[in-house]
Coordinates of C-alpha atoms in Angstrom, one line a residue:
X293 CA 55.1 122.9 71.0
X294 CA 57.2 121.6 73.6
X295 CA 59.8 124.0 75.2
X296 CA 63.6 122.6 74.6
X297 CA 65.3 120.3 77.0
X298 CA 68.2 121.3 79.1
X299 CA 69.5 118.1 78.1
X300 CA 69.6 118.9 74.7
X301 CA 72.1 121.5 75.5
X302 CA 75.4 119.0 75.8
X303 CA 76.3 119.1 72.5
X304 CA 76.3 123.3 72.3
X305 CA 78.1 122.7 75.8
X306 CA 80.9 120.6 74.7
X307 CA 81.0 123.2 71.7
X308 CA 81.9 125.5 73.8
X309 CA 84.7 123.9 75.6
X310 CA 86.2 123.5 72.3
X311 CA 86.2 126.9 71.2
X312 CA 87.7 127.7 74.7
X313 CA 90.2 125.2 73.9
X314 CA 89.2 123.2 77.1
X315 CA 88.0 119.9 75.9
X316 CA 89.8 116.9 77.1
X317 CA 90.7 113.9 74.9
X318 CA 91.2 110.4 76.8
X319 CA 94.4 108.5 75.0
X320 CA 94.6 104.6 74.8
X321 CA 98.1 103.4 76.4
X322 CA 100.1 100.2 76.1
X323 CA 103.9 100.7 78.5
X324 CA 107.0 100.1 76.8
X325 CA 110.3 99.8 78.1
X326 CA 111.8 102.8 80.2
X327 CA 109.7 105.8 80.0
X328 CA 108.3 105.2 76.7
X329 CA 104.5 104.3 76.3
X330 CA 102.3 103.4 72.9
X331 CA 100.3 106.2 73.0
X332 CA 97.3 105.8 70.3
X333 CA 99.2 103.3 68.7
X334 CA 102.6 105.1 68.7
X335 CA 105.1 105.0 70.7
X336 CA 106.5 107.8 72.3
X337 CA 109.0 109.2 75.5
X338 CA 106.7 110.3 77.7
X339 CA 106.9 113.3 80.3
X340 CA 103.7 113.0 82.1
X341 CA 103.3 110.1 84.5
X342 CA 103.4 110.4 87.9
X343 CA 105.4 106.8 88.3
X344 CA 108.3 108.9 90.0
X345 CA 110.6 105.6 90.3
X346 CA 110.2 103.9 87.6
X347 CA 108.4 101.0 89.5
X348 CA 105.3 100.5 88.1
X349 CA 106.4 97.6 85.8
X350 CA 108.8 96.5 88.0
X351 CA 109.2 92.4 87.8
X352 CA 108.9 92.2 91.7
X353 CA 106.0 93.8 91.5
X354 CA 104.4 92.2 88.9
X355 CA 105.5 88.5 90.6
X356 CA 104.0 89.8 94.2
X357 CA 100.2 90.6 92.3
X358 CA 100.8 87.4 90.6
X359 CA 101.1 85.9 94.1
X360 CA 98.6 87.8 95.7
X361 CA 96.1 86.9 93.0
X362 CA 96.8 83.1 93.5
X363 CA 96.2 83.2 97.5
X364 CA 93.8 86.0 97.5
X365 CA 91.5 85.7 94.0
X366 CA 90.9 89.3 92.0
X367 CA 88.2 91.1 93.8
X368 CA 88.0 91.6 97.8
X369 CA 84.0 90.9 97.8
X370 CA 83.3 93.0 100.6
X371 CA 83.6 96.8 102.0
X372 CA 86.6 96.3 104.6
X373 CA 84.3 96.5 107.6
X374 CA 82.3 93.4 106.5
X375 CA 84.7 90.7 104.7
X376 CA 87.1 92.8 102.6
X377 CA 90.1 93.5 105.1
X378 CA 92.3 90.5 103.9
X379 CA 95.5 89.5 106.4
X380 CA 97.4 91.5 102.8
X381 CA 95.9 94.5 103.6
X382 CA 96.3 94.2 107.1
X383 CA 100.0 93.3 106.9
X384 CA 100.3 96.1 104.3
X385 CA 99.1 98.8 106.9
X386 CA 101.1 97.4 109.7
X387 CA 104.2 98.3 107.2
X388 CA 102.8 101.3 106.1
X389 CA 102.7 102.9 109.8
X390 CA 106.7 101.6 109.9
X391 CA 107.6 102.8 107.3
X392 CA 106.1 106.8 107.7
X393 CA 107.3 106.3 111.4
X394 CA 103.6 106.9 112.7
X395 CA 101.6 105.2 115.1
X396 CA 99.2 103.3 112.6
X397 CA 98.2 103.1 109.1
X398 CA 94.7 102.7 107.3
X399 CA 94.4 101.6 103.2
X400 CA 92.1 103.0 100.8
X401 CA 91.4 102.1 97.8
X402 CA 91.8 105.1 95.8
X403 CA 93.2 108.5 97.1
X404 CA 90.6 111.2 96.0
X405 CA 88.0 108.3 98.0
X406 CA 90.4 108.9 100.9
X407 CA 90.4 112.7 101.2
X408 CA 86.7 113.1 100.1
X409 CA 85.8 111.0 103.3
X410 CA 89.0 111.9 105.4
X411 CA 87.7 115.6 105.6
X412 CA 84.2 115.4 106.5
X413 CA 85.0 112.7 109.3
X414 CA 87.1 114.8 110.8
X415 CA 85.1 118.2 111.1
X416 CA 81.3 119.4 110.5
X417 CA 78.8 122.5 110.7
X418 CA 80.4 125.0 113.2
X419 CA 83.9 124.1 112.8
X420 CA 86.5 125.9 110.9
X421 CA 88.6 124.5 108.0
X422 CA 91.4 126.1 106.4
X423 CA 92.8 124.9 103.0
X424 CA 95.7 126.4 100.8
X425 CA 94.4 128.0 97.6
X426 CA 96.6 125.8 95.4
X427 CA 95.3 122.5 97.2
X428 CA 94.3 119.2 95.2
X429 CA 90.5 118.9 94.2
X430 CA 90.3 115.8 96.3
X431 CA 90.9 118.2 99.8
X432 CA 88.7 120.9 97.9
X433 CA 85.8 118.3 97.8
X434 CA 85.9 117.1 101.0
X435 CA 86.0 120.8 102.3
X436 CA 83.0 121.1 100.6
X437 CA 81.1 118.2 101.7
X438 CA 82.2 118.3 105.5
X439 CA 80.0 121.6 105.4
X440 CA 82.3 123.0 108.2
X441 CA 83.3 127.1 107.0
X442 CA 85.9 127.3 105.0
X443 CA 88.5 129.9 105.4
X444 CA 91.1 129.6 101.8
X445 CA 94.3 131.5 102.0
X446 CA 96.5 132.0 99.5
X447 CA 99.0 129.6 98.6
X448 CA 102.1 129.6 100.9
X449 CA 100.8 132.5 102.7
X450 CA 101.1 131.6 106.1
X451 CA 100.5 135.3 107.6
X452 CA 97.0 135.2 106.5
X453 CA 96.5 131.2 107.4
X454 CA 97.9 133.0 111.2
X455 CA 95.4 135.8 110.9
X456 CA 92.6 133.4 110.2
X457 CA 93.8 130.8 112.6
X458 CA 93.5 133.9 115.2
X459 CA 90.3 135.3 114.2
X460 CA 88.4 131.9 114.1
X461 CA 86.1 131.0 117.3
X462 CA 85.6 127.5 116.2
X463 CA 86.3 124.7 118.8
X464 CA 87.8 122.2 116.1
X465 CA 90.1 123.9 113.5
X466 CA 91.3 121.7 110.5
X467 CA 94.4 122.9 108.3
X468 CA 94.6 121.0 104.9
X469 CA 97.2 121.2 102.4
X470 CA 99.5 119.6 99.8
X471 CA 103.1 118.7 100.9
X472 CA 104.0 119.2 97.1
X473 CA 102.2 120.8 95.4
X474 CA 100.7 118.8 92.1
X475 CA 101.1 121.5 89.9
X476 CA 103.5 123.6 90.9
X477 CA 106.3 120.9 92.3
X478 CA 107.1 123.6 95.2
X479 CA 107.1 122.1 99.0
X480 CA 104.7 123.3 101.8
X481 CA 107.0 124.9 105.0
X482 CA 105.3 121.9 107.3
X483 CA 107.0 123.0 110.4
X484 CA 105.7 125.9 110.1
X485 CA 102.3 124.9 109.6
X486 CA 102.7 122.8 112.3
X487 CA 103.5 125.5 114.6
X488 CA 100.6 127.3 113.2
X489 CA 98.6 124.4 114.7
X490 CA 100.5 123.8 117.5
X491 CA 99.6 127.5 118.6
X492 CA 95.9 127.9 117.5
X493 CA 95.1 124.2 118.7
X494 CA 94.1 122.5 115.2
X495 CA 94.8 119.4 113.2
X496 CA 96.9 119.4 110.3
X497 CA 95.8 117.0 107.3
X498 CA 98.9 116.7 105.2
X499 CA 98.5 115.1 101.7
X500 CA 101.5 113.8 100.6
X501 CA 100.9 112.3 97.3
X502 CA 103.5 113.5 95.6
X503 CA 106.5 113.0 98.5
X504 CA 105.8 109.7 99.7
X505 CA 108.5 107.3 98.2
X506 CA 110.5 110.7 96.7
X507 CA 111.0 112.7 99.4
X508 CA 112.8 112.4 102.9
X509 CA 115.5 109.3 104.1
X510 CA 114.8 106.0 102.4
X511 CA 111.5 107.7 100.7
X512 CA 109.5 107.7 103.6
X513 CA 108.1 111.3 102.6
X514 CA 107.7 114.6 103.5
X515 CA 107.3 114.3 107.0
X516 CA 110.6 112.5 107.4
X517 CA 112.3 114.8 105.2
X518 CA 111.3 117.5 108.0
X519 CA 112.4 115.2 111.0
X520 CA 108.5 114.8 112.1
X521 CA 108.0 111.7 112.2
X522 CA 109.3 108.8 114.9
X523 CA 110.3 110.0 118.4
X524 CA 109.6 113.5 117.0
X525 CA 105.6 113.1 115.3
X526 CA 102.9 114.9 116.4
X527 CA 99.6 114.1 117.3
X528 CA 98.4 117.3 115.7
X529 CA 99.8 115.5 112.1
X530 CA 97.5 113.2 109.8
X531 CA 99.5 112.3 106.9
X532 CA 98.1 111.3 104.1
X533 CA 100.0 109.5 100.8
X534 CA 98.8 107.8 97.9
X535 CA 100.4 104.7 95.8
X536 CA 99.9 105.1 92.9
X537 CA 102.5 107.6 92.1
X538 CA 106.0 106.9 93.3
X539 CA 105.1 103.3 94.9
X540 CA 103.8 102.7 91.2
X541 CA 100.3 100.1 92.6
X542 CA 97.1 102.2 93.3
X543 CA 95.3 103.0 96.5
X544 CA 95.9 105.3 99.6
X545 CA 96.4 105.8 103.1
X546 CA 96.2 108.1 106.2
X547 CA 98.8 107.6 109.2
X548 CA 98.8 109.2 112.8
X549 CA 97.6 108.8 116.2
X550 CA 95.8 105.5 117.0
X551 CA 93.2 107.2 118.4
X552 CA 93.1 109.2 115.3
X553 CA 93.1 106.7 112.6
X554 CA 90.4 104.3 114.9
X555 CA 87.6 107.5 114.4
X556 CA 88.3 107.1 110.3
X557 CA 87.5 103.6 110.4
X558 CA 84.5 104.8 112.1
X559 CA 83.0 107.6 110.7
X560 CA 84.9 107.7 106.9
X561 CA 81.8 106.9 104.5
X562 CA 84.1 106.2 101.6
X563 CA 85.7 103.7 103.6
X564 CA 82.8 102.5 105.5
X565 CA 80.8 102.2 102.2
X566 CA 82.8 100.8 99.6
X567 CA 84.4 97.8 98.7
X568 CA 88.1 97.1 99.9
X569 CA 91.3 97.3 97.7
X570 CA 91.9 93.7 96.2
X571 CA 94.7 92.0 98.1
X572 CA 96.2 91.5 95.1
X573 CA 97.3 95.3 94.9
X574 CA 98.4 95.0 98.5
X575 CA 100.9 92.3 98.1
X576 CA 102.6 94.3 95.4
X577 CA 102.9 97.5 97.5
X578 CA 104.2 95.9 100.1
X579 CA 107.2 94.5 97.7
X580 CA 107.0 98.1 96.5
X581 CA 107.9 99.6 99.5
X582 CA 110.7 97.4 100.1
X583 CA 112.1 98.3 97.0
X584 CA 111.9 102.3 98.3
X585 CA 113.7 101.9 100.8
X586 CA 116.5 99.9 99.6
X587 CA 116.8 101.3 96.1
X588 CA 118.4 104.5 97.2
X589 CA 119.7 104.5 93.6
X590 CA 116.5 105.6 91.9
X591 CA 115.6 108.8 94.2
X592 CA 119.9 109.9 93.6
X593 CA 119.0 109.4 89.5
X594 CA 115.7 111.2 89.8
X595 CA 117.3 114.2 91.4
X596 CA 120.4 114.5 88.7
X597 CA 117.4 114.5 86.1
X598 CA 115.7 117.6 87.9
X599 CA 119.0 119.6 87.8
X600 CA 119.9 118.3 84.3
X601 CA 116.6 119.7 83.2
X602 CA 116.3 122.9 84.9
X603 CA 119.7 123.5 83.8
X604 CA 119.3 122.9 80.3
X605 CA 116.0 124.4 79.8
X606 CA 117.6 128.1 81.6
X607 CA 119.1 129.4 78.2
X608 CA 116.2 127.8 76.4
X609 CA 113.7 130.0 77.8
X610 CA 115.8 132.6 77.6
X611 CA 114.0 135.8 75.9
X612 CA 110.9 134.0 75.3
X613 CA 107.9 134.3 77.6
X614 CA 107.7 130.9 78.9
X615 CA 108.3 130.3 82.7
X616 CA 109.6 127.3 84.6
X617 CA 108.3 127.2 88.1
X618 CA 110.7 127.2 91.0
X619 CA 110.3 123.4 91.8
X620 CA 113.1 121.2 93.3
X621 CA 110.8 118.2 92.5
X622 CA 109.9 115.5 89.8
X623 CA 107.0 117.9 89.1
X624 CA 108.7 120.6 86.6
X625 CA 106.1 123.0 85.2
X626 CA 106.8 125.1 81.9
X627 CA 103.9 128.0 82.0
X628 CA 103.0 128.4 78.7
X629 CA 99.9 131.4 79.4
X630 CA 97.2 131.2 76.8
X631 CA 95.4 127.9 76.5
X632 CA 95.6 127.5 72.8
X633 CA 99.5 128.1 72.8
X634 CA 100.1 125.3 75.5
X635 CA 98.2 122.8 73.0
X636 CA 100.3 123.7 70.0
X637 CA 103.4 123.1 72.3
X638 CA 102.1 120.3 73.3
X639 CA 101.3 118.9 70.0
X640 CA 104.5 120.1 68.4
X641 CA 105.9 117.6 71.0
X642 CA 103.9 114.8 70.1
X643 CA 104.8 115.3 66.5
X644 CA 108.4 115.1 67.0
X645 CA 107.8 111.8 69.3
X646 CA 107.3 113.1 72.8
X647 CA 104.2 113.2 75.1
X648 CA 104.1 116.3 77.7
X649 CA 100.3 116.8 78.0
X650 CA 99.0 120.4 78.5
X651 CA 97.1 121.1 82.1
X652 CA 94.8 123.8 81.3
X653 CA 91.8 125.9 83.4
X654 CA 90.3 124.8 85.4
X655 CA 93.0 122.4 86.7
X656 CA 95.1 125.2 86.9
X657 CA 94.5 129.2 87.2
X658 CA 93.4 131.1 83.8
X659 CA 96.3 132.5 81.6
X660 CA 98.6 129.8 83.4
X661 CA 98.1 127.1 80.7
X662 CA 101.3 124.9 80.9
X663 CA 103.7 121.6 80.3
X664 CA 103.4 119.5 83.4
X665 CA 107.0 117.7 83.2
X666 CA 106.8 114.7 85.1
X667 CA 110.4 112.9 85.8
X668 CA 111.0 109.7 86.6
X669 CA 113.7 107.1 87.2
X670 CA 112.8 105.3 84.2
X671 CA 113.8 108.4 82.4
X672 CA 117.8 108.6 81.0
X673 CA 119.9 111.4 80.5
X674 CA 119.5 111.3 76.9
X675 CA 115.9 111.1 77.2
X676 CA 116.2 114.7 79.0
X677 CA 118.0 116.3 76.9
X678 CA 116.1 115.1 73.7
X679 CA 112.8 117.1 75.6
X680 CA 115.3 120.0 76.5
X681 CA 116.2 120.1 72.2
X682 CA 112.5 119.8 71.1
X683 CA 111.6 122.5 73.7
X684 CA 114.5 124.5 72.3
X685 CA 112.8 124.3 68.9
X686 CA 109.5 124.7 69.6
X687 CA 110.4 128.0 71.9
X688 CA 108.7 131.5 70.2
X689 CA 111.3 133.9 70.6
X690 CA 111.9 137.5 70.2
X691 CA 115.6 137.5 70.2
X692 CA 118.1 134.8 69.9
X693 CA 121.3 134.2 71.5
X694 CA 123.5 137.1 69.1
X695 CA 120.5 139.2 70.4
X696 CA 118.9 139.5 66.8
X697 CA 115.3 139.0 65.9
X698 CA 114.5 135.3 65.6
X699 CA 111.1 133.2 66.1
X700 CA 110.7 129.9 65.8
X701 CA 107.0 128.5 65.4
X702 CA 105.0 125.3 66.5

């Protein structure tokens, strides 16, 4: 008799996640107008994308893919190296490098593909890396795969990023970390870690994923926001964005030094390796990042929601054990705790019509189960405070407002 197959354990495997409550379910989606989407065939207001102005339907958009399609075909045929750098893409990353205020630009076609390759270009065995404990998988991975030590301090803790900074006898030093954090909506102190690098003579990979086009004059991100960029950049400074998020198309890029930026072309595999973004996608973020700039209208409407929310939500979670995160961003996170509790609240939502998916271990740390509230332009007044009066119904409480014993259930 044959001894049992490791691969016949998958389905006790996925067993398991559900008992944990950790198993994942894709949903089918069709947009709608606004900020509503068909979601399995229903429609509903949804709180979870990360299309932070509302552009990712956007007609000009639509028209400049259209366009791009017609001059360019679908598919770029080629890794960028060989055939797949169209005069789009090139055009796009010559505006790209304006419009961050850096030196020179360089497109990806997906972000997690940039900062997977980004990192291990950069630095190998016997150098040092650094990397915030909160940091996006995609800088996590590439930590791991430049196989240079890692040193992980916790988040925002930039005594012990000093102290390790200090102690480290490594000739290249690499800092990585979010601008905004993707969880957690709160903003890294860049000058500061700047400075850091500055002092201890190290890089400083910045991701900005979920800045660029939000954050700063005219949307031009994190950086900017901070005065760093222009007259005032540093060569110690990669910044990275992706554009897919606020710029509403799909892709990447990295901006800095020439000098910089010419080594990725070089030496980044999951450039080097794999086939170029379609041109297609290029012509519409270039049309997309004219709209962020001159659309001031839609960053001045996203940040009324954030305050409209945050204060409408304060005597909500009044006396019940929920937790909003200290965020000043489109990224709002409602800590739940307990993984099964953040699904009922989550599907209480969805029953009454609204889609706020719940980010659960291992995205996030255990016992920090939560709402990920996602604004966006496209969102309305009215479409906030319809989640702040579902929220207000769904909230467990052990008091009310008169002080008096009062629960309300999922």
């Amino acid at each position: 008799m044959t001894s049992p197959s490791w691969i016949d354990e998958f389905p006790a495997r996925i067993a398991e996640l559900d008992r944990a409550h950790l198993r994942r379910v894709r949903r089918v989606v069709v947009p709608e107008d606004g900020a509503r989407l068909q979601v399995d065939g229903r429609s509903m207001l949804a709180f979870c994308s990360n299309d932070y102005l509302g552009l990712a339907g956007h007609p000009e958009l639509v028209e400049a893919a259209c366009a791009g399609a017609r001059a360019f075909g679908v598919g770029a045929g080629a890794s960028p190296l060989v055939s797949g750098h169209s005069a789009a893409n090139a055009a796009l990353e010559r505006e790209l490098a304006a419009f961050v205020q850096l030196p020179r630009a360089l497109y990806f076609y997906a972000g997690y593909a940039t900062n997977i390759g980004i990192v291990p270009a950069l630095v190998g065995e016997g150098d040092a890396l650094f990397s915030d404990a909160l940091n996006h998988a995609c800088l996590i991975d590439g930590a791991r795969l430049s196989r240079a030590t890692i040193h992980r301090y916790p988040h925002a803790d930039l005594d012990a990023l000093a102290a390790a900074l200090a102690q480290s006898t490594a000739r290249r030093k690499l800092v990585i970390s979010d601008a905004v954090f993707s969880m957690d909506g709160d903003i890294a102190d860049i000058p500061a870690l700047l400075a850091l690098c500055e002092r201890h003579d190290a890089l400083l990979l910045l991701d900005d994923a979920h800045g660029f086009g939000v954050l700063g004059p005219e949307g031009r991100g994190a950086l900017a926001s901070f005065g760093l960029t222009g007259p005032n950049a540093s060569r110690r400074v990669l910044y990275m964005a992706t554009l897919g998020k606020a710029a509403g198309v799909a892709g990447a890029f990295v901006a800095g030094d020439d000098a910089l930026v010419e080594w990725l072309v070089q030496k980044t595999r999951s450039y080097i390796f794999a086939t170029a973004a379609p041109a297609l996608l290029a012509e519409a973020l270039r049309a997309s990042l004219r709209l962020i700039e001159t659309q001031t209208w839609r960053r001045e409407h996203l940040a009324r929601l954030v305050a409209r929310l945050r204060d409408g939500l304060r005597p909500v979670l009044r006396g019940t054990p929920w937790t909003l995160g200290e965020s000043t961003t489109a990224i709002q996170p409602l800590v739940i705790g307990p993984n099964d509790q953040a699904l009922a609240v989550m599907d209480g939502l969805r029953e009454r019509g609204l889609w706020v998916p719940a980010i659960r271990p291992p995205t996030v740390a255990e016992g920090t189960a939560r709402l990920r509230i996602a604004l966006s332009a496209a969102h309305s007044e009215a479409d906030v405070d319809r989640l702040i009066q579902v929220l207000a119904e769904l909230a467990p409480r052990t008091t009310n407002f008169l002080g008096e014993p009062h629960v309300l259930c999922v």
